[in-house]
Short mmCIF file of C-alpha atoms in Angstrom, two decimals:
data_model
loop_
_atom_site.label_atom_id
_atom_site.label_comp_id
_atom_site.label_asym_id
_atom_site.label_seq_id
_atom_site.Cartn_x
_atom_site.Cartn_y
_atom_site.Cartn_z
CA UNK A 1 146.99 83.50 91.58
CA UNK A 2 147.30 81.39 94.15
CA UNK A 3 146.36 77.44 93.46
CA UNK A 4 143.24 75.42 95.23
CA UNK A 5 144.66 74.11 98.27
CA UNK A 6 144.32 70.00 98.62
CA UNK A 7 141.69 69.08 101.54
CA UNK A 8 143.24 67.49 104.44
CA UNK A 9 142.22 66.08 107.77
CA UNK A 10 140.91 68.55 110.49
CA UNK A 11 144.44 69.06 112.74
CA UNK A 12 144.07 67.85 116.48
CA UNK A 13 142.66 70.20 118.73
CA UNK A 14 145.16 72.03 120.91
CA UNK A 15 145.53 71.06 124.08
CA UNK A 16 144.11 73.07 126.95
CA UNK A 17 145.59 75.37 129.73
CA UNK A 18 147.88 74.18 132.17
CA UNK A 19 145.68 72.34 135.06
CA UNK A 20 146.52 75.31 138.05
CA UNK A 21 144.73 77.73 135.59
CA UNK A 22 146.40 80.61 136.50
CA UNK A 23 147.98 81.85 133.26
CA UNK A 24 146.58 83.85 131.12
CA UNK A 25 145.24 82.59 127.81
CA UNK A 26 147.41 83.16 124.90
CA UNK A 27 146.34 84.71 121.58
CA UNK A 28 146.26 83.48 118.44
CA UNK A 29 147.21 84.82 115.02
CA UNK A 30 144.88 83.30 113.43
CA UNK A 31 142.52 85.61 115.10
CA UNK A 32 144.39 88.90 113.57
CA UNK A 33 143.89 90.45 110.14
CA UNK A 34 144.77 93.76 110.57
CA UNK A 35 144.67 96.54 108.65
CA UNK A 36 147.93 98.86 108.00
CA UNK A 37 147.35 102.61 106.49
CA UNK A 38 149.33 103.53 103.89
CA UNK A 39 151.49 106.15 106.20
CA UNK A 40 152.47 103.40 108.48
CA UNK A 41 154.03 101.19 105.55
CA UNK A 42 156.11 104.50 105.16
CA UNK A 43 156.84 105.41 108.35
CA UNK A 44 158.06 101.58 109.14
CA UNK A 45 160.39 101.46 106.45
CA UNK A 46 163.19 101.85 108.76
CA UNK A 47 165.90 98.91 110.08
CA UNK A 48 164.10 96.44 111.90
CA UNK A 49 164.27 95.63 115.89
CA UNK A 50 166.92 93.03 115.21
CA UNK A 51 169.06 95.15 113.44
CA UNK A 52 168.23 98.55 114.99
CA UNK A 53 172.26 98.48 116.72
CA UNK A 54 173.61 97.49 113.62
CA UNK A 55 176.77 99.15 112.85
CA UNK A 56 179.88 98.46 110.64
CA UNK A 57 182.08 98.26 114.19
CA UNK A 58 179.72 95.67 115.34
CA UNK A 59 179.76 93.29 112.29
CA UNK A 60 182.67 90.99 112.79
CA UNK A 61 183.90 89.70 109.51
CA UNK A 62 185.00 86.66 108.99
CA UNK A 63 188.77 86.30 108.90
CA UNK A 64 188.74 83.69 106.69
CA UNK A 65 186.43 85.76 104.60
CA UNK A 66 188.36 88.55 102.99
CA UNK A 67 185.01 90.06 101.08
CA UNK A 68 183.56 90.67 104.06
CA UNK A 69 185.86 92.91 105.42
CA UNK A 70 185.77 94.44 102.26
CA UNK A 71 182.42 95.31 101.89
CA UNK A 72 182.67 96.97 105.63
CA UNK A 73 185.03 99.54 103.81
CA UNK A 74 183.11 99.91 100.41
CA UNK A 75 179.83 100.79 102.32
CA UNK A 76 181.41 102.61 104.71
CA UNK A 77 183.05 104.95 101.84
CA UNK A 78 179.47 104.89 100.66
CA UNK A 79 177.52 106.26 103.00
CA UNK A 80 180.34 109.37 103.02
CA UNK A 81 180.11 109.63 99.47
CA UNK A 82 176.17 109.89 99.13
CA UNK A 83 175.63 113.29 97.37
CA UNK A 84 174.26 115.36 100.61
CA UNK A 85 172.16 117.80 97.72
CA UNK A 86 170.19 114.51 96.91
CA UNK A 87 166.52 114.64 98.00
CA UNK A 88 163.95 117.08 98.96
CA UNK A 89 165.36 119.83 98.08
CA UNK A 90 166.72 119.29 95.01
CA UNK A 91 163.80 117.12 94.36
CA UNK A 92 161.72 120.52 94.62
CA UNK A 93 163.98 122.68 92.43
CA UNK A 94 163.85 120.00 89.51
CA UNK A 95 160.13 121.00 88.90
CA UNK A 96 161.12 124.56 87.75
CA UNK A 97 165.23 123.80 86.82
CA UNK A 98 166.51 121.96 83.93
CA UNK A 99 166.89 118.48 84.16
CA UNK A 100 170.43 117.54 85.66
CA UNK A 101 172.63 115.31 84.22
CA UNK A 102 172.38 111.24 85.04
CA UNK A 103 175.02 110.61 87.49
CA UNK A 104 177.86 108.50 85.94
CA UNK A 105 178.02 105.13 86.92
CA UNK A 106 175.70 102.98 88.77
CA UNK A 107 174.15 105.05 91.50
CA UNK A 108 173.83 101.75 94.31
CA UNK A 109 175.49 98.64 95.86
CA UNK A 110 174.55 95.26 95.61
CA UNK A 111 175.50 92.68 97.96
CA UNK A 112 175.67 89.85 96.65
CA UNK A 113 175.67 86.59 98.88
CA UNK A 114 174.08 83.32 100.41
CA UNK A 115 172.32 83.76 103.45
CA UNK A 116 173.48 83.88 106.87
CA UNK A 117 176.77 86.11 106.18
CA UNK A 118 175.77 89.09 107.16
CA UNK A 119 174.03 91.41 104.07
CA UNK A 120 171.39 92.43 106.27
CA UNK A 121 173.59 93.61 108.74
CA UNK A 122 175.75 95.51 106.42
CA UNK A 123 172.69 97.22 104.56
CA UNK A 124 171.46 98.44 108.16
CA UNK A 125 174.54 100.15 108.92
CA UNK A 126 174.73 101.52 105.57
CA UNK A 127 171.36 103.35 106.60
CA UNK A 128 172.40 103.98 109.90
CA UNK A 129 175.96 105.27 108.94
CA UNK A 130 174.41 107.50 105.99
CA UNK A 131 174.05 111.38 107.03
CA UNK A 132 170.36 112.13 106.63
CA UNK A 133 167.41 112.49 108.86
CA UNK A 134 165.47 108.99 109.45
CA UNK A 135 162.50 110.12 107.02
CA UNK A 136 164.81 111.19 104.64
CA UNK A 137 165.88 107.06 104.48
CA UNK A 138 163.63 104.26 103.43
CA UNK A 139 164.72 100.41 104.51
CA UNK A 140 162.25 97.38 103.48
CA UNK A 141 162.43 94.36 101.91
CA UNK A 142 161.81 93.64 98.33
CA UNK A 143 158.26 92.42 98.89
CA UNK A 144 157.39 95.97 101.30
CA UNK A 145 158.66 97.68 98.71
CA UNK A 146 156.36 96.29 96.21
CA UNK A 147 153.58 96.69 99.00
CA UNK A 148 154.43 100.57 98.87
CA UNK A 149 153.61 100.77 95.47
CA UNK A 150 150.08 98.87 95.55
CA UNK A 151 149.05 100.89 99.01
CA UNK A 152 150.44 104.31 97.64
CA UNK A 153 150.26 104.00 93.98
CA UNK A 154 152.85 104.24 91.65
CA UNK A 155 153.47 108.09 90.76
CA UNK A 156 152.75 108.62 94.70
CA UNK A 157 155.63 106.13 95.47
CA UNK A 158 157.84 108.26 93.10
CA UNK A 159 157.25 111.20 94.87
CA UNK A 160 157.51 109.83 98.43
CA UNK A 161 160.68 108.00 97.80
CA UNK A 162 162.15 110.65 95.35
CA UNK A 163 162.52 112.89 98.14
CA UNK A 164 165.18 110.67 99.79
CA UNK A 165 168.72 110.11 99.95
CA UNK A 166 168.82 106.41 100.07
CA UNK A 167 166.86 103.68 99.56
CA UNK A 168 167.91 100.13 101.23
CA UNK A 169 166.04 96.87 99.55
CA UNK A 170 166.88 93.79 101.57
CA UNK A 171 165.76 90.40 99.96
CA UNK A 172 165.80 91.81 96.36
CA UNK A 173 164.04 88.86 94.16
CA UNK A 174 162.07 88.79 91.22
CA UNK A 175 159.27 86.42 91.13
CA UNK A 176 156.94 87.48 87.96
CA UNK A 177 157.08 89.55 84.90
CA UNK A 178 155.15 92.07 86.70
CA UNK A 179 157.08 92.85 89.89
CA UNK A 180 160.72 93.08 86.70
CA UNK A 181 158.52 95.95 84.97
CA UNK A 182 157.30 97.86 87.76
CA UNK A 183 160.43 97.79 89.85
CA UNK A 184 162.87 98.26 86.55
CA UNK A 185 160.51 101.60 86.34
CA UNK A 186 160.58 102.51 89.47
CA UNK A 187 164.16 102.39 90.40
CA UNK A 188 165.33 104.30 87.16
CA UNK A 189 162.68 106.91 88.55
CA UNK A 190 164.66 107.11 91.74
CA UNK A 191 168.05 107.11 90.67
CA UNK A 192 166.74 109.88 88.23
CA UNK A 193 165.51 112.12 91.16
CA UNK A 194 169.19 111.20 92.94
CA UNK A 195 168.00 108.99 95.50
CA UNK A 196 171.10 106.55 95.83
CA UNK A 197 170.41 102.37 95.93
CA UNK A 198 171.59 99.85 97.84
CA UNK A 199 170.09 96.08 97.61
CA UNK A 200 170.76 92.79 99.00
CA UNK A 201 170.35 89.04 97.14
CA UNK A 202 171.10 85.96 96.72
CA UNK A 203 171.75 86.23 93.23
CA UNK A 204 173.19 88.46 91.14
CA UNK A 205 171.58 91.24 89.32
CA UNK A 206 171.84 90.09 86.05
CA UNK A 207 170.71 86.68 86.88
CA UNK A 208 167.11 87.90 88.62
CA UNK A 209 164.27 85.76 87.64
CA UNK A 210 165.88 82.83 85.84
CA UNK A 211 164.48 79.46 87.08
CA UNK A 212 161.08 81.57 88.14
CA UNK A 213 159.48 83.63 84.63
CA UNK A 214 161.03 83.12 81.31
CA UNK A 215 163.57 86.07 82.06
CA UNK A 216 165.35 86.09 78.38
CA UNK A 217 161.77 87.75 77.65
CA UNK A 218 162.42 90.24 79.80
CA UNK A 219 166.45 90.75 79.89
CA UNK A 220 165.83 94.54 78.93
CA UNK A 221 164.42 95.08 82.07
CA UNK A 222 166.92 93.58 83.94
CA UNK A 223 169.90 94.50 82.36
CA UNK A 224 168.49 98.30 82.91
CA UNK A 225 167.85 97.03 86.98
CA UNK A 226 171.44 95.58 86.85
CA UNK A 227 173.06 98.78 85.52
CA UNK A 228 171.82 100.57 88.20
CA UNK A 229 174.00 98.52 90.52
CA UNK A 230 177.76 98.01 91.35
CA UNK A 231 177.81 94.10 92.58
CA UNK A 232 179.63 93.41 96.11
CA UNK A 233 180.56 89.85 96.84
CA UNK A 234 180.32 88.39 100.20
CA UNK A 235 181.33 85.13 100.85
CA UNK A 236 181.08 83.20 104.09
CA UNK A 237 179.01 80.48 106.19
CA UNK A 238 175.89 80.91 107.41
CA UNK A 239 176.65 82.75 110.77
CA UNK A 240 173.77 81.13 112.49
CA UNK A 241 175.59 78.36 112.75
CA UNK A 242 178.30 79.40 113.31
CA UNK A 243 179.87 77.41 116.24
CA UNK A 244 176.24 77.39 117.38
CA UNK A 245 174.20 74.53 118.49
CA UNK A 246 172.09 72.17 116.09
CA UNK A 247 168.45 73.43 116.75
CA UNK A 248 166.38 72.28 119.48
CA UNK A 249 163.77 68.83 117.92
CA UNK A 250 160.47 69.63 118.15
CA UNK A 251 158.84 69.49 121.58
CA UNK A 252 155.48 67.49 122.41
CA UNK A 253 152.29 69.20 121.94
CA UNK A 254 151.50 69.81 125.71
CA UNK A 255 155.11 71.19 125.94
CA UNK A 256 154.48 73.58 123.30
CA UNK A 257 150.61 74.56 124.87
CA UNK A 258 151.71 74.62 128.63
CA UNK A 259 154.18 77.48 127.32
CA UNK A 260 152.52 79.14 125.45
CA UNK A 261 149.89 79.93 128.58
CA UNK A 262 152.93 80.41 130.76
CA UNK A 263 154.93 83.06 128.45
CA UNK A 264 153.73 86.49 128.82
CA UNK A 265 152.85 87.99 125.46
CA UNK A 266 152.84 84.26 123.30
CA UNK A 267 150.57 83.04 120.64
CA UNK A 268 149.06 79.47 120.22
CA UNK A 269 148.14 78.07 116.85
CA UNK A 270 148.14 74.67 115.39
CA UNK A 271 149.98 75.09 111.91
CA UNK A 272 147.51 74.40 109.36
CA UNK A 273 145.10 76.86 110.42
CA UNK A 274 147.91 79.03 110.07
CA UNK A 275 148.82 78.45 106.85
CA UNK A 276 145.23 78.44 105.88
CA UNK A 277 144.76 82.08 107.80
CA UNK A 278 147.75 83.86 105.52
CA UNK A 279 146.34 82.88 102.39
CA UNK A 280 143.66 85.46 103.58
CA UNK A 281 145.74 88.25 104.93
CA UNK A 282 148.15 90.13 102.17
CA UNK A 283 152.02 89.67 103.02
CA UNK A 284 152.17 93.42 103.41
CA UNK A 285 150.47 92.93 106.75
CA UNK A 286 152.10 90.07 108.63
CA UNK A 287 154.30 92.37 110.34
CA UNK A 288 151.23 93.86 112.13
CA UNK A 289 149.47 90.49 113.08
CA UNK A 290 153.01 89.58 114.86
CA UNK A 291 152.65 93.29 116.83
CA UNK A 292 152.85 92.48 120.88
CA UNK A 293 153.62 89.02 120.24
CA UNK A 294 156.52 88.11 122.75
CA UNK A 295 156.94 84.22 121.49
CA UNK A 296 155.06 82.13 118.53
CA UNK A 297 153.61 78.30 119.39
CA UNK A 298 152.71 75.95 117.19
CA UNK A 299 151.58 72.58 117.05
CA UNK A 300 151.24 69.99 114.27
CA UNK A 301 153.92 71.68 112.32
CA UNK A 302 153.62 69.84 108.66
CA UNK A 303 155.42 70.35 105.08
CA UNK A 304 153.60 73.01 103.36
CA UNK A 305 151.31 71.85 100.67
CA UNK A 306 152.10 73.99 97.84
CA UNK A 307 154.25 77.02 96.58
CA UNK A 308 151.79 79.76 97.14
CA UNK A 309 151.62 78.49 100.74
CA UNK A 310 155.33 77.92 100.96
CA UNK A 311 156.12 81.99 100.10
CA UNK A 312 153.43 83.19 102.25
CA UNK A 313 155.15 81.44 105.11
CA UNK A 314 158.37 82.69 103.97
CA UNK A 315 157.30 86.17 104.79
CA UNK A 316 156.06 85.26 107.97
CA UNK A 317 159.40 83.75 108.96
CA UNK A 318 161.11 86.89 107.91
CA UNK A 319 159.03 89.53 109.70
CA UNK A 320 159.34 86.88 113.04
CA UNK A 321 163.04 87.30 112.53
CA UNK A 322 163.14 90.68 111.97
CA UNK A 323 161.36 91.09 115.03
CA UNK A 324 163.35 88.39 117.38
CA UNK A 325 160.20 86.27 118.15
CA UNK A 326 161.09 82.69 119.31
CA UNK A 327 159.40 79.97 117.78
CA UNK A 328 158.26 76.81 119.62
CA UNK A 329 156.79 73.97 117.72
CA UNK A 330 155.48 70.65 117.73
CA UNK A 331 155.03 68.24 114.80
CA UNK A 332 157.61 68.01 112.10
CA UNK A 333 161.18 70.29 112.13
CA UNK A 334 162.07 73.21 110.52
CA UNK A 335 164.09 71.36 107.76
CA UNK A 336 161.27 68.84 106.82
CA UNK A 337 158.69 72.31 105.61
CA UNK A 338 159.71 72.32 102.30
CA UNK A 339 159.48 69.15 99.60
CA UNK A 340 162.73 68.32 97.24
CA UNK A 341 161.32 69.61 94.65
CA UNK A 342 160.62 73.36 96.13
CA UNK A 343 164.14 73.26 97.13
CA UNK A 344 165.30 72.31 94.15
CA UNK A 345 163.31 75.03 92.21
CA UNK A 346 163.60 78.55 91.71
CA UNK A 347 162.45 79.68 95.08
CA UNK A 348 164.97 77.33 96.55
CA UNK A 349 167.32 80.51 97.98
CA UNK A 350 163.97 81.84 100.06
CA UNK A 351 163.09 78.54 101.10
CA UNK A 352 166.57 78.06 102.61
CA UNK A 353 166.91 81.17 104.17
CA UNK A 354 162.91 80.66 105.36
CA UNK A 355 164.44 77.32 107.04
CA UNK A 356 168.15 79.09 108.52
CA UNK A 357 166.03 81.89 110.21
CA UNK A 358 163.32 79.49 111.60
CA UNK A 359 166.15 77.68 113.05
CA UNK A 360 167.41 80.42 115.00
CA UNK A 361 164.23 81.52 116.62
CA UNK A 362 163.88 77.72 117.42
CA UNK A 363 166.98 78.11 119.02
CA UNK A 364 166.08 81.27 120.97
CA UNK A 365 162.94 79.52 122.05
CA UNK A 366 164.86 76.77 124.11
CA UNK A 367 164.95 79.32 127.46
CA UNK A 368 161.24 79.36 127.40
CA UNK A 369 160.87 75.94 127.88
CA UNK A 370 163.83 75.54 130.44
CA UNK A 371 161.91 78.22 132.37
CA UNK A 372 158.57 76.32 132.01
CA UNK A 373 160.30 73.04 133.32
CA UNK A 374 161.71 75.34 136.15
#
């Protein structure tokens, strides 16, 4: 349940369109709630676009990093080793055959890491390097997953998913009793029906939930979530800065307006009607209100008032970078959102990796205003 929101001043209107009036007005997503079938949340559950070329030759470990070129070999031995009898038709069988026996050992990979080292990378060219057809694959995050289960329902999910040969979870997190239960459940169901796991985090399995539910209530559930899983370490700095640029500061608001009406395919909001307008749309459909958007303005960018707000908005930054959407703002910078005490608490790992990815669409938004200026 999400707490009552503290009043605050109306934000300053956005300015208007550029004075020679020929560009065309941008949208706004504060103006989209849409509405995502259940068979689309399926179908989607595929690699984003930002990692649609990932491959294990394209990852570039570290070389001061031996883990990482480590984990390019475990996956890679894998994806080969992935029973190719798992899935439908096995699946089928089961209903009139005797039950087979649990495989031995845990049945998926964890990667284990802080952000910015490459996990998502790796867990898209696990998908793309395993040998199955795409719908016989599911990739999502930990919160789409969840999503599944609430649009599909939960002995529909089992069948849907039980029919595959692997299941990807980026961004695995647990945030409340509930989501331990139903996901403890739910995975044992899948590894049952074969489907092999693979999951990425920035904490280890065992240590899910601590600092966010009392989790020593629950430590049956996870220690039956952790034994499905084989941890894999990956250490590193964030590559998004690596050898990069600092982000761009935050540009004026008239800056930020005149390019959003002169980029083909932007938005326009001012930030706290934003905030305000995903409290009313459910996480599972952010990815749709960003559909067609080529670039994402904002003005009056402020520190988020409260948790609820701050986790909506990390789901928002993740489907923009899974998506490659620059980001233009006015107002305060990307590492001002979030108070001390939310990064000190046990969020802290989203809110960090909310703040790394928000800095890299910053930085891909620079060209737009160089091209503006032009």
């Amino acid at each position: 349940m999400s707490p009552s929101q503290p009043s605050s001043p109306q934000p300053d209107p956005i300015a208007g369109p550029p004075a020679d009036g020929d560009d065309m007005a941008p949208t706004a997503l504060t103006s989209r709630a849409p509405h995502v079938p259940a068979d689309r949340l399926v179908a989607e559950m595929v690699p984003p676009p930002r990692f649609q070329d990932a491959r294990f030759d394209t990852y570039i470990p570290d070389a001061r990093q031996p883990s990482q070129a480590e984990a390019v070999q475990v996956l890679s031995d894998f994806a080969d080793g992935i029973d190719a009898g798992a899935g439908a038709g096995t699946a089928k069988r089961r209903w009139f055959a005797r039950k087979p026996a649990a495989p031995k050992g845990p049945r998926g990979v964890y990667l284990d890491g802080g952000y910015g080292v490459g996990k998502t990378h790796l867990l898209a060219s696990l998908w793309h390097a395993t040998p199955a057809p795409a719908e016989r694959k599911a990739f999502g995050t930990f919160v789409e997953l969840t999503n599944l289960v609430g649009a599909l329902g939960f002995q529909q999910t089992v069948r849907t998913l039980g029919d595959h040969k692997l299941l990807c979870i980026d961004e695995f997190e647990l945030d409340d009793p509930g989501d331990t239960v139903l996901v403890s459940t739910l995975l044992g169901k899948l590894v049952d029906a074969g489907v092999a796991l693979a999951a990425t985090s920035n904490t280890l399995p065992g240590k899910l939930g601590e600092g966010r539910f009392a989790a020593a209530d629950f430590l049956r559930e996870i220690q039956g979530l952790s034994a499905h899983f084989r941890p894999l370490r990956i250490d590193g700095e964030d590559y998004r800065h690596r050898g990069l640029p600092e982000a761009p500061a935050p540009y004026d608001t008239e800056t930020v307006t005149r390019t959003a009406y002169r980029t083909p395919g932007a938005s326009l909001d001012d930030f706290p009607s934003l905030l305000d307008h995903l409290s009313k749309v459910h996480p599972s459909r952010y990815g749709a209100m960003c559909d067609g958007v080529e670039a994402v303005c904002l003005t009056d960018v402020q520190a988020v008032p409260d948790q609820s707000t701050a986790l909506r908005l990390v789901v928002l930054a993740d489907r923009l970078y899974d998506r490659e959407v620059p980001v233009l703002t006015s107002g305060k910078a990307f590492d001002e959102l979030f108070s001390d005490e939310m990064l000190r608490g046990g969020y802290r790992k989203k809110y960090f990796r909310a703040i790394s990815r928000l800095t890299a669409l910053a930085r891909d938004a620079k060209p737009l205003v160089a091209g503006e200026a032009a």
